[in-house]
Amino acid sequence: MIGERPGPGDLHQHVAIGETPDLATRLQSAAGPGEVAIAASTRRLLGQLFDTRALPDIEVKGLPQPVSAWQVLGEAMGVSRFDARRADSLSVLVGRQEEIELLLRRWTQAKSGAGRVVLISGEPGIGKSRIVESLLASLEDEQHSRLRYYCSPHHTHSALYPFITQLERVANFEPGSSAGARIDRLEALLAPATTNLPRDVALIAELVGVLLDGRYPSLALSPQEKREKTLNALLNQLLAGTAQAPRLIVIEDAHWIDPTSLDLLDAIAARAANLPLLLLVTIRPEFQPSWIGHPHVTLLPLSRLGRSDSAGIIDDVAGDKPLPEAIVEQILSRTDGIPLFIEELTRTLLEQELLREASDSDGPEQSRPSLAIPATLQASLAARLDLLGAAKDVASIGAAIGREFSYELIAAISALPPADLDAALGRLSTSGLVSRRGSPPQANYTFKHALVQDAAYVTMLRSRRRQLHEDIGSRLIESFPALAESQPEIVAHHFTEAGRVREATDHWIKAGRLARARWANREAASFLERALRALETEPETRATLEQAIDLRIDLKNSLFPLGQFARIVGYLREAEALARNLDDPRRLCLTFVHMCQTLSLSGNPQDAVKFGRDAHLLAEKLGELSLRVSASLFLGLACFSTLHYGEAESHYLNVLELLEGELSLQQFSLAGFPAVTAHGFLTRIYADQGKFARGTAHGEEGIRLAEAVDHPYSLGIVSWCFADLLASRGELSRAVVVLERGLAVAREWNLPFLVAGNSGSLGHAYSLLGRTAEGLPLMEQALGVFEKMGHRFAQALFLSPLGEAYLLAGRQADALRSAGWALAMARENGQRSGEAAALRLLGDASSGDSSPDQAEGYYRTALLLADELALRPLAARCHHGLGKLYLHAGRPDQSRNELVTATTMFREMEMRFWLEQAEAELSGLPESLLLRNERR
């Protein structure tokens, strides 16, 4: 900021305040006599035109971090301006005719029913939107329908933001209209594309914040089911009518898309291949959706423009007022082929020239001020805004609101009289910086480009920004309560920027819990983290510290379904320290409970047991049922993860004892309904011990309870556990049925941990049935998911079954590798039964090579552990393996003894699948040996 301040007497002093003069002063001191020192921003503008040498970083008053500085050594020899700039380009500079032709070809293909997706990729200002506009104009005379959506940098975590705003735009709700009138508009909008109008109207009404007026009852759906049905309703609307006419859908700035909208975009892209549909998506290069590379998807990267194309933009903007050649050359040298930069800089120069002519048309040429050419696009846009007078302040208010703003809201914020506001908005529209849709007071305004909004925003003083954001947040609550309730993250953003920490925290928490209720866990975690950061700026009181603990536990609950265990552990350790400092035993117990669960699954079982036992002691002391149940449940999980089955069994039975009768239908934790979880893990414990009848009873009861409470997480867990019992016993067909159902539930409810668990076990069952080509990819994919999650316990459970599947597929080397990994992980985590399973697998994998003695050693060690831990199915399979090993080694007497033992154990446990194999091998022994053994 530059201005005047009074000096001695009548003198005035010109002063400059802010970061720029402070930086200049420090750069001056960094340069020696006869030297030139520059900052990073200047060095970036120079490209390769000058040789520079790095100087030590310098401290600058007002800046939080030291800044880099360079000494300019001189001009680079033999480097042209073109070559210097080209080094920063993403690709060769070309025009846009080829791109338009490609898009028209894709449109022709789409019209024939072979739908296409085109990703238009490029840096800001490169012309992505201009390409789209050109295509739209070229299709004006063709019969088709079109939809256009805009993503926003302020709404990257607002679920379905671009689709909600487009729905509101198309529905064209009248300001102040009744709920009934808005429902009428939704009915008319949705009717052509739905087979269940009442359901879809209810879903979309809730999405856009319209209260149902009694014509439709509220839907009794779970959050995830509501999410899926809402996405399906939106998808049907998007794809409706393609049978009558081809459709063009445009998604702009998808690099700012929220996760839920991205899920919907993924579905559109997948469906597009078989419809008369062209989907255009504009993105920045860093955005890489999963469907890049699919046959119907084209990536269209935009490079910067060449000289002739750049000059063409200048001529087009200048029209009948051509600029002098020297000015054109300056524009070409500074804009570096970025279309928006060329256009905005040319407009700025034209407007300055027009102002000069109007104010000083009669003055001598030499007295006229020279045309200032901004060095950056932001400076160019800021210069254009400076020429708008009072309209600049209106643009600043709009920039604080967002990329798009309504007349209603800006009128509520601006201090201008209505006539002056209308005039300012009209001037903004005429300037081309902002486009208008509709007429005031129903008008909506959109900044032509995100960079225009940025320029309008950064030119304000911080104090002005803060005041604007405070006014906007308050006005949203007072005058737009429906919006504030349905999208509290918008209010939270404005209060955050305003420094209103308390209000911002409350609204971020509200946004997080609303997102989690909609099963949008990624968005929920983001909002809750924003709440935590805001809360940490408040003075420390007992109330704020208690809330800080609760927020971290809330974050754990949102991150847990996403499998982000490392982040969870970090938050819980912070919560533990806070609870200890507050001497808050209940919150400390809760923290221990959640830490026990997280560490059990993330591969730190010994620490998990410690936290679980501490939680159990505290819970018993406090006497609160929910704490006692949760502590027992997760201590059981910790003991199960170390595969100490005796202690785990006692804790799970304690859970069932605490939850007798109707309490078994009560939910206490994110792990689902504790009674269901206890039944599920008891099923696995009894399966490993060969107590199949007892385990089956728990598995069937767990499924019955999960169905009764209609809880997908619980159903997915117990299905996985019960199916593993069935597979262990050899009831593979039944196991497949249970797992396929559990997998369907996990996928429907977007539970990545349970998707991986059920699909991995399904792959094992397929492999045992001889379908290794189907089974192995499922198991490998599941293991990859668990590894990415940091879910070491699940990895340990799957490594030995995966090795067995490799053996069945004839891949001995892979089986040995998997078995070795399983053994190392089991020993590292103290999982002795896991160690026994890995040793048995090593025996199987080593039996076919030239080391039968080594294989025998693996089996014998595994058998000792299995007998010690009462793992009878594993012991039976060790005897079976030894029998086959001795048979192949030509030791029939020993083979017969081991196979007889195995068949006896298999028969007692009714493990028919394995019994049939062992009996077949026993019958293959020489008849004389069998007769001799019978006489004995």
mmCIF file of C-alpha atoms in Angstrom, residues 393-713:
data_model
loop_
_atom_site.group_PDB
_atom_site.id
_atom_site.type_symbol
_atom_site.label_atom_id
_atom_site.label_comp_id
_atom_site.label_asym_id
_atom_site.label_seq_id
_atom_site.Cartn_x
_atom_site.Cartn_y
_atom_site.Cartn_z
ATOM 1 C CA ASP A 393 -15.562 -3.012 -4.705
ATOM 2 C CA VAL A 394 -18.567 -5.033 -5.846
ATOM 3 C CA ALA A 395 -16.212 -7.434 -7.631
ATOM 4 C CA SER A 396 -14.258 -7.790 -4.379
ATOM 5 C CA ILE A 397 -17.423 -8.683 -2.467
ATOM 6 C CA GLY A 398 -18.311 -11.234 -5.143
ATOM 7 C CA ALA A 399 -14.804 -12.705 -5.002
ATOM 8 C CA ALA A 400 -15.133 -13.196 -1.254
ATOM 9 C CA ILE A 401 -18.456 -15.001 -1.772
ATOM 10 C CA GLY A 402 -17.061 -17.342 -4.427
ATOM 11 C CA ARG A 403 -16.711 -18.012 -8.145
ATOM 12 C CA GLU A 404 -20.491 -17.677 -8.465
ATOM 13 C CA PHE A 405 -22.666 -15.319 -6.420
ATOM 14 C CA SER A 406 -26.320 -14.342 -6.394
ATOM 15 C CA TYR A 407 -27.794 -10.862 -6.608
ATOM 16 C CA GLU A 408 -29.675 -11.561 -3.374
ATOM 17 C CA LEU A 409 -26.533 -12.275 -1.387
ATOM 18 C CA ILE A 410 -24.355 -9.480 -2.768
ATOM 19 C CA ALA A 411 -27.201 -7.010 -2.256
ATOM 20 C CA ALA A 412 -27.397 -8.119 1.368
ATOM 21 C CA ILE A 413 -23.654 -7.512 1.842
ATOM 22 C CA SER A 414 -22.969 -4.394 -0.234
ATOM 23 C CA ALA A 415 -23.524 -0.958 1.313
ATOM 24 C CA LEU A 416 -24.354 0.558 -2.093
ATOM 25 C CA PRO A 417 -27.906 1.776 -2.763
ATOM 26 C CA PRO A 418 -29.811 -0.583 -5.101
ATOM 27 C CA ALA A 419 -29.440 1.710 -8.115
ATOM 28 C CA ASP A 420 -25.686 2.062 -7.632
ATOM 29 C CA LEU A 421 -25.302 -1.691 -7.070
ATOM 30 C CA ASP A 422 -27.203 -2.427 -10.268
ATOM 31 C CA ALA A 423 -24.992 -0.003 -12.153
ATOM 32 C CA ALA A 424 -21.807 -1.547 -10.727
ATOM 33 C CA LEU A 425 -22.949 -5.079 -11.583
ATOM 34 C CA GLY A 426 -23.877 -3.894 -15.057
ATOM 35 C CA ARG A 427 -20.411 -2.452 -15.537
ATOM 36 C CA LEU A 428 -18.844 -5.697 -14.341
ATOM 37 C CA SER A 429 -20.909 -7.629 -16.878
ATOM 38 C CA THR A 430 -20.098 -5.200 -19.665
ATOM 39 C CA SER A 431 -16.377 -5.476 -18.901
ATOM 40 C CA GLY A 432 -16.523 -9.193 -19.633
ATOM 41 C CA LEU A 433 -14.911 -10.090 -16.296
ATOM 42 C CA VAL A 434 -18.221 -11.390 -14.940
ATOM 43 C CA SER A 435 -21.102 -13.051 -16.764
ATOM 44 C CA ARG A 436 -24.745 -12.694 -15.706
ATOM 45 C CA ARG A 437 -27.537 -15.249 -15.862
ATOM 46 C CA GLY A 438 -31.084 -14.012 -15.327
ATOM 47 C CA SER A 439 -32.219 -10.534 -14.337
ATOM 48 C CA PRO A 440 -32.033 -8.874 -10.896
ATOM 49 C CA PRO A 441 -33.204 -9.675 -8.300
ATOM 50 C CA GLN A 442 -33.133 -13.296 -9.562
ATOM 51 C CA ALA A 443 -29.758 -12.877 -11.291
ATOM 52 C CA ASN A 444 -26.652 -14.965 -10.675
ATOM 53 C CA TYR A 445 -23.145 -13.829 -11.573
ATOM 54 C CA THR A 446 -20.068 -15.898 -12.413
ATOM 55 C CA PHE A 447 -16.465 -14.768 -12.707
ATOM 56 C CA LYS A 448 -15.236 -15.420 -16.212
ATOM 57 C CA HIS A 449 -12.248 -17.376 -14.883
ATOM 58 C CA ALA A 450 -11.024 -18.470 -11.485
ATOM 59 C CA LEU A 451 -8.009 -16.197 -11.928
ATOM 60 C CA VAL A 452 -10.319 -13.201 -12.291
ATOM 61 C CA GLN A 453 -11.854 -14.041 -8.932
ATOM 62 C CA ASP A 454 -8.351 -14.479 -7.433
ATOM 63 C CA ALA A 455 -7.254 -11.074 -8.721
ATOM 64 C CA ALA A 456 -10.330 -9.374 -7.279
ATOM 65 C CA TYR A 457 -9.746 -11.096 -3.942
ATOM 66 C CA VAL A 458 -6.011 -10.542 -3.404
ATOM 67 C CA THR A 459 -6.177 -6.820 -4.120
ATOM 68 C CA MET A 460 -8.147 -6.290 -0.906
ATOM 69 C CA LEU A 461 -6.496 -5.493 2.411
ATOM 70 C CA ARG A 462 -6.626 -8.346 4.904
ATOM 71 C CA SER A 463 -8.848 -6.322 7.211
ATOM 72 C CA ARG A 464 -11.354 -5.798 4.388
ATOM 73 C CA ARG A 465 -11.357 -9.500 3.538
ATOM 74 C CA ARG A 466 -11.987 -10.468 7.141
ATOM 75 C CA GLN A 467 -14.882 -8.046 7.477
ATOM 76 C CA LEU A 468 -16.453 -9.253 4.224
ATOM 77 C CA HIS A 469 -16.236 -12.900 5.247
ATOM 78 C CA GLU A 470 -17.765 -12.093 8.627
ATOM 79 C CA ASP A 471 -20.647 -10.247 6.953
ATOM 80 C CA ILE A 472 -21.208 -13.088 4.480
ATOM 81 C CA GLY A 473 -21.212 -15.788 7.165
ATOM 82 C CA SER A 474 -23.615 -13.863 9.367
ATOM 83 C CA ARG A 475 -25.908 -13.015 6.462
ATOM 84 C CA LEU A 476 -26.059 -16.634 5.322
ATOM 85 C CA ILE A 477 -27.283 -17.673 8.775
ATOM 86 C CA GLU A 478 -29.787 -14.837 9.088
ATOM 87 C CA SER A 479 -31.209 -14.651 5.569
ATOM 88 C CA PHE A 480 -30.412 -18.016 3.977
ATOM 89 C CA PRO A 481 -30.989 -20.518 6.815
ATOM 90 C CA ALA A 482 -31.783 -23.462 4.500
ATOM 91 C CA LEU A 483 -28.438 -23.094 2.742
ATOM 92 C CA ALA A 484 -26.606 -22.673 6.044
ATOM 93 C CA GLU A 485 -28.184 -25.876 7.375
ATOM 94 C CA SER A 486 -27.649 -28.013 4.273
ATOM 95 C CA GLN A 487 -24.120 -26.745 3.518
ATOM 96 C CA PRO A 488 -22.624 -25.598 6.842
ATOM 97 C CA GLU A 489 -19.135 -25.881 5.343
ATOM 98 C CA ILE A 490 -19.821 -22.694 3.338
ATOM 99 C CA VAL A 491 -20.615 -20.765 6.519
ATOM 100 C CA ALA A 492 -17.606 -22.367 8.219
ATOM 101 C CA HIS A 493 -15.302 -21.239 5.393
ATOM 102 C CA HIS A 494 -16.400 -17.616 5.713
ATOM 103 C CA PHE A 495 -16.111 -17.559 9.502
ATOM 104 C CA THR A 496 -12.663 -19.158 9.241
ATOM 105 C CA GLU A 497 -11.472 -16.444 6.866
ATOM 106 C CA ALA A 498 -13.061 -13.849 9.150
ATOM 107 C CA GLY A 499 -11.159 -15.105 12.176
ATOM 108 C CA ARG A 500 -14.420 -15.953 13.982
ATOM 109 C CA VAL A 501 -12.957 -19.125 15.418
ATOM 110 C CA ARG A 502 -15.827 -20.226 17.654
ATOM 111 C CA GLU A 503 -18.452 -19.937 14.941
ATOM 112 C CA ALA A 504 -16.145 -21.518 12.359
ATOM 113 C CA THR A 505 -15.418 -24.487 14.624
ATOM 114 C CA ASP A 506 -19.095 -25.131 15.308
ATOM 115 C CA HIS A 507 -19.963 -25.088 11.604
ATOM 116 C CA TRP A 508 -17.020 -27.295 10.587
ATOM 117 C CA ILE A 509 -18.156 -29.830 13.201
ATOM 118 C CA LYS A 510 -21.717 -29.612 11.935
ATOM 119 C CA ALA A 511 -20.476 -30.124 8.365
ATOM 120 C CA GLY A 512 -18.357 -33.116 9.403
ATOM 121 C CA ARG A 513 -21.167 -34.871 11.235
ATOM 122 C CA LEU A 514 -23.611 -34.164 8.426
ATOM 123 C CA ALA A 515 -21.159 -35.638 5.909
ATOM 124 C CA ARG A 516 -20.600 -38.739 8.041
ATOM 125 C CA ALA A 517 -24.354 -39.212 8.408
ATOM 126 C CA ARG A 518 -24.427 -39.290 4.605
ATOM 127 C CA TRP A 519 -21.568 -41.846 4.668
ATOM 128 C CA ALA A 520 -19.281 -39.296 2.942
ATOM 129 C CA ASN A 521 -16.369 -40.158 5.236
ATOM 130 C CA ARG A 522 -13.633 -38.452 3.212
ATOM 131 C CA GLU A 523 -15.493 -35.165 3.293
ATOM 132 C CA ALA A 524 -16.327 -35.664 6.973
ATOM 133 C CA ALA A 525 -12.661 -36.140 7.876
ATOM 134 C CA SER A 526 -11.676 -33.007 5.973
ATOM 135 C CA PHE A 527 -14.306 -30.867 7.716
ATOM 136 C CA LEU A 528 -13.438 -32.222 11.162
ATOM 137 C CA GLU A 529 -9.753 -31.542 10.593
ATOM 138 C CA ARG A 530 -10.647 -27.959 9.687
ATOM 139 C CA ALA A 531 -12.623 -27.764 12.936
ATOM 140 C CA LEU A 532 -9.646 -29.058 14.888
ATOM 141 C CA ARG A 533 -7.272 -26.532 13.323
ATOM 142 C CA ALA A 534 -9.705 -23.732 14.116
ATOM 143 C CA LEU A 535 -10.173 -24.937 17.695
ATOM 144 C CA GLU A 536 -6.406 -25.020 18.276
ATOM 145 C CA THR A 537 -6.255 -21.244 17.735
ATOM 146 C CA GLU A 538 -8.603 -20.597 20.675
ATOM 147 C CA PRO A 539 -7.433 -20.058 24.250
ATOM 148 C CA GLU A 540 -7.018 -23.295 26.161
ATOM 149 C CA THR A 541 -9.869 -23.832 28.582
ATOM 150 C CA ARG A 542 -11.237 -27.071 29.958
ATOM 151 C CA ALA A 543 -14.178 -26.822 27.560
ATOM 152 C CA THR A 544 -11.997 -26.332 24.469
ATOM 153 C CA LEU A 545 -9.630 -29.132 25.522
ATOM 154 C CA GLU A 546 -12.553 -31.509 26.068
ATOM 155 C CA GLN A 547 -13.870 -30.604 22.641
ATOM 156 C CA ALA A 548 -10.399 -31.182 21.177
ATOM 157 C CA ILE A 549 -10.454 -34.746 22.543
ATOM 158 C CA ASP A 550 -13.960 -35.393 21.238
ATOM 159 C CA LEU A 551 -13.011 -34.041 17.801
ATOM 160 C CA ARG A 552 -10.067 -36.410 17.559
ATOM 161 C CA ILE A 553 -12.322 -39.344 18.401
ATOM 162 C CA ASP A 554 -14.824 -38.095 15.803
ATOM 163 C CA LEU A 555 -11.975 -38.008 13.306
ATOM 164 C CA LYS A 556 -11.064 -41.580 14.169
ATOM 165 C CA ASN A 557 -14.633 -42.642 13.436
ATOM 166 C CA SER A 558 -14.509 -40.984 9.994
ATOM 167 C CA LEU A 559 -11.031 -42.240 9.086
ATOM 168 C CA PHE A 560 -11.601 -45.810 10.278
ATOM 169 C CA PRO A 561 -13.828 -46.947 7.362
ATOM 170 C CA LEU A 562 -11.175 -45.503 5.022
ATOM 171 C CA GLY A 563 -8.456 -47.646 6.625
ATOM 172 C CA GLN A 564 -6.214 -44.652 7.429
ATOM 173 C CA PHE A 565 -4.740 -46.145 10.581
ATOM 174 C CA ALA A 566 -1.529 -44.093 10.773
ATOM 175 C CA ARG A 567 -3.489 -40.827 10.884
ATOM 176 C CA ILE A 568 -5.876 -42.302 13.453
ATOM 177 C CA VAL A 569 -3.033 -43.343 15.768
ATOM 178 C CA GLY A 570 -1.577 -39.835 15.619
ATOM 179 C CA TYR A 571 -4.874 -38.224 16.597
ATOM 180 C CA LEU A 572 -5.535 -40.737 19.368
ATOM 181 C CA ARG A 573 -2.099 -40.236 20.926
ATOM 182 C CA GLU A 574 -2.842 -36.497 21.051
ATOM 183 C CA ALA A 575 -6.244 -37.236 22.616
ATOM 184 C CA GLU A 576 -4.609 -39.467 25.225
ATOM 185 C CA ALA A 577 -2.171 -36.729 26.254
ATOM 186 C CA LEU A 578 -4.989 -34.183 26.542
ATOM 187 C CA ALA A 579 -7.185 -36.541 28.583
ATOM 188 C CA ARG A 580 -4.320 -37.243 30.993
ATOM 189 C CA ASN A 581 -3.636 -33.521 31.427
ATOM 190 C CA LEU A 582 -7.326 -32.908 32.134
ATOM 191 C CA ASP A 583 -7.529 -35.877 34.511
ATOM 192 C CA ASP A 584 -10.631 -37.011 32.602
ATOM 193 C CA PRO A 585 -10.954 -40.797 33.183
ATOM 194 C CA ARG A 586 -13.955 -41.289 30.906
ATOM 195 C CA ARG A 587 -12.343 -39.648 27.873
ATOM 196 C CA LEU A 588 -9.073 -41.406 28.693
ATOM 197 C CA CYS A 589 -10.902 -44.736 28.711
ATOM 198 C CA LEU A 590 -12.534 -43.925 25.366
ATOM 199 C CA THR A 591 -9.152 -43.051 23.903
ATOM 200 C CA PHE A 592 -7.688 -46.336 25.153
ATOM 201 C CA VAL A 593 -10.595 -48.258 23.628
ATOM 202 C CA HIS A 594 -10.165 -46.665 20.200
ATOM 203 C CA MET A 595 -6.384 -47.002 20.363
ATOM 204 C CA CYS A 596 -6.733 -50.689 21.205
ATOM 205 C CA GLN A 597 -8.950 -51.283 18.177
ATOM 206 C CA THR A 598 -6.745 -49.298 15.786
ATOM 207 C CA LEU A 599 -3.438 -50.830 16.902
ATOM 208 C CA SER A 600 -4.913 -54.329 16.733
ATOM 209 C CA LEU A 601 -5.668 -53.900 13.068
ATOM 210 C CA SER A 602 -2.634 -51.847 12.059
ATOM 211 C CA GLY A 603 -0.055 -54.409 13.138
ATOM 212 C CA ASN A 604 0.921 -53.406 16.679
ATOM 213 C CA PRO A 605 -0.880 -56.094 18.688
ATOM 214 C CA GLN A 606 1.322 -56.041 21.775
ATOM 215 C CA ASP A 607 0.667 -52.337 22.373
ATOM 216 C CA ALA A 608 -2.994 -52.946 21.496
ATOM 217 C CA VAL A 609 -3.269 -55.489 24.312
ATOM 218 C CA LYS A 610 -1.693 -53.003 26.739
ATOM 219 C CA PHE A 611 -4.164 -50.247 25.801
ATOM 220 C CA GLY A 612 -7.023 -52.759 25.903
ATOM 221 C CA ARG A 613 -6.183 -53.922 29.411
ATOM 222 C CA ASP A 614 -5.849 -50.319 30.636
ATOM 223 C CA ALA A 615 -9.222 -49.530 29.051
ATOM 224 C CA HIS A 616 -10.774 -52.618 30.625
ATOM 225 C CA LEU A 617 -9.564 -51.645 34.111
ATOM 226 C CA LEU A 618 -10.816 -48.077 33.739
ATOM 227 C CA ALA A 619 -14.160 -49.192 32.317
ATOM 228 C CA GLU A 620 -14.781 -51.596 35.186
ATOM 229 C CA LYS A 621 -13.878 -48.846 37.654
ATOM 230 C CA LEU A 622 -16.226 -46.344 35.989
ATOM 231 C CA GLY A 623 -18.983 -48.951 35.725
ATOM 232 C CA GLU A 624 -20.513 -47.510 32.537
ATOM 233 C CA LEU A 625 -22.018 -50.253 30.391
ATOM 234 C CA SER A 626 -20.983 -48.813 27.013
ATOM 235 C CA LEU A 627 -17.380 -48.469 28.172
ATOM 236 C CA ARG A 628 -17.321 -51.980 29.667
ATOM 237 C CA VAL A 629 -18.706 -53.481 26.475
ATOM 238 C CA SER A 630 -16.363 -51.554 24.175
ATOM 239 C CA ALA A 631 -13.316 -52.295 26.329
ATOM 240 C CA SER A 632 -14.055 -56.029 26.422
ATOM 241 C CA LEU A 633 -14.824 -56.122 22.709
ATOM 242 C CA PHE A 634 -11.608 -54.445 21.607
ATOM 243 C CA LEU A 635 -9.428 -56.188 24.168
ATOM 244 C CA GLY A 636 -10.828 -59.384 22.693
ATOM 245 C CA LEU A 637 -9.842 -58.119 19.251
ATOM 246 C CA ALA A 638 -6.322 -57.302 20.480
ATOM 247 C CA CYS A 639 -5.932 -60.779 21.941
ATOM 248 C CA PHE A 640 -7.347 -62.300 18.774
ATOM 249 C CA SER A 641 -4.868 -60.296 16.687
ATOM 250 C CA THR A 642 -2.025 -61.858 18.691
ATOM 251 C CA LEU A 643 -3.938 -65.142 18.205
ATOM 252 C CA HIS A 644 -4.068 -65.783 21.965
ATOM 253 C CA TYR A 645 -7.437 -67.433 21.675
ATOM 254 C CA GLY A 646 -8.072 -68.306 25.287
ATOM 255 C CA GLU A 647 -8.055 -64.718 26.535
ATOM 256 C CA ALA A 648 -9.851 -63.468 23.431
ATOM 257 C CA GLU A 649 -12.626 -66.044 23.914
ATOM 258 C CA SER A 650 -13.187 -64.973 27.521
ATOM 259 C CA HIS A 651 -13.559 -61.287 26.565
ATOM 260 C CA TYR A 652 -15.992 -62.008 23.729
ATOM 261 C CA LEU A 653 -18.085 -64.233 25.993
ATOM 262 C CA ASN A 654 -18.061 -61.386 28.531
ATOM 263 C CA VAL A 655 -19.468 -59.055 25.858
ATOM 264 C CA LEU A 656 -22.317 -61.487 25.178
ATOM 265 C CA GLU A 657 -22.971 -61.833 28.910
ATOM 266 C CA LEU A 658 -23.175 -58.033 29.284
ATOM 267 C CA LEU A 659 -25.525 -57.804 26.297
ATOM 268 C CA GLU A 660 -28.097 -60.456 27.072
ATOM 269 C CA GLY A 661 -31.614 -60.114 25.715
ATOM 270 C CA GLU A 662 -32.599 -56.848 24.044
ATOM 271 C CA LEU A 663 -29.185 -55.340 24.765
ATOM 272 C CA SER A 664 -27.779 -57.592 22.035
ATOM 273 C CA LEU A 665 -29.489 -55.270 19.551
ATOM 274 C CA GLN A 666 -27.800 -52.164 20.947
ATOM 275 C CA GLN A 667 -24.960 -50.354 19.190
ATOM 276 C CA PHE A 668 -22.044 -48.988 21.200
ATOM 277 C CA SER A 669 -19.231 -48.381 18.740
ATOM 278 C CA LEU A 670 -18.154 -47.932 15.130
ATOM 279 C CA ALA A 671 -17.147 -51.605 15.006
ATOM 280 C CA GLY A 672 -20.836 -52.297 14.548
ATOM 281 C CA PHE A 673 -23.102 -53.946 17.055
ATOM 282 C CA PRO A 674 -20.818 -55.472 19.697
ATOM 283 C CA ALA A 675 -22.918 -58.621 20.116
ATOM 284 C CA VAL A 676 -22.640 -59.313 16.391
ATOM 285 C CA THR A 677 -18.900 -58.677 16.382
ATOM 286 C CA ALA A 678 -18.404 -60.957 19.397
ATOM 287 C CA HIS A 679 -20.339 -63.755 17.706
ATOM 288 C CA GLY A 680 -18.268 -63.269 14.563
ATOM 289 C CA PHE A 681 -14.879 -63.530 16.231
ATOM 290 C CA LEU A 682 -15.971 -66.447 18.434
ATOM 291 C CA THR A 683 -16.877 -68.154 15.163
ATOM 292 C CA ARG A 684 -13.291 -67.769 13.961
ATOM 293 C CA ILE A 685 -11.789 -68.878 17.268
ATOM 294 C CA TYR A 686 -13.861 -72.056 17.365
ATOM 295 C CA ALA A 687 -13.139 -72.725 13.690
ATOM 296 C CA ASP A 688 -9.381 -72.696 14.361
ATOM 297 C CA GLN A 689 -9.927 -75.025 17.338
ATOM 298 C CA GLY A 690 -12.045 -77.450 15.327
ATOM 299 C CA LYS A 691 -15.154 -76.759 17.414
ATOM 300 C CA PHE A 692 -17.199 -76.339 14.269
ATOM 301 C CA ALA A 693 -20.644 -76.962 15.742
ATOM 302 C CA ARG A 694 -20.119 -74.314 18.406
ATOM 303 C CA GLY A 695 -18.613 -71.909 15.870
ATOM 304 C CA THR A 696 -21.503 -72.470 13.444
ATOM 305 C CA ALA A 697 -24.004 -71.606 16.147
ATOM 306 C CA HIS A 698 -22.234 -68.292 16.816
ATOM 307 C CA GLY A 699 -21.913 -67.520 13.109
ATOM 308 C CA GLU A 700 -25.588 -68.127 12.393
ATOM 309 C CA GLU A 701 -26.651 -66.123 15.460
ATOM 310 C CA GLY A 702 -24.352 -63.266 14.435
ATOM 311 C CA ILE A 703 -25.887 -63.143 10.959
ATOM 312 C CA ARG A 704 -29.390 -63.255 12.453
ATOM 313 C CA LEU A 705 -28.615 -60.284 14.718
ATOM 314 C CA ALA A 706 -26.924 -58.322 11.921
ATOM 315 C CA GLU A 707 -29.982 -58.789 9.742
ATOM 316 C CA ALA A 708 -32.282 -57.814 12.617
ATOM 317 C CA VAL A 709 -30.477 -54.508 13.201
ATOM 318 C CA ASP A 710 -29.899 -53.968 9.448
ATOM 319 C CA HIS A 711 -26.299 -52.833 9.951
ATOM 320 C CA PRO A 712 -24.035 -53.380 6.926
ATOM 321 C CA TYR A 713 -20.703 -53.172 8.757
#
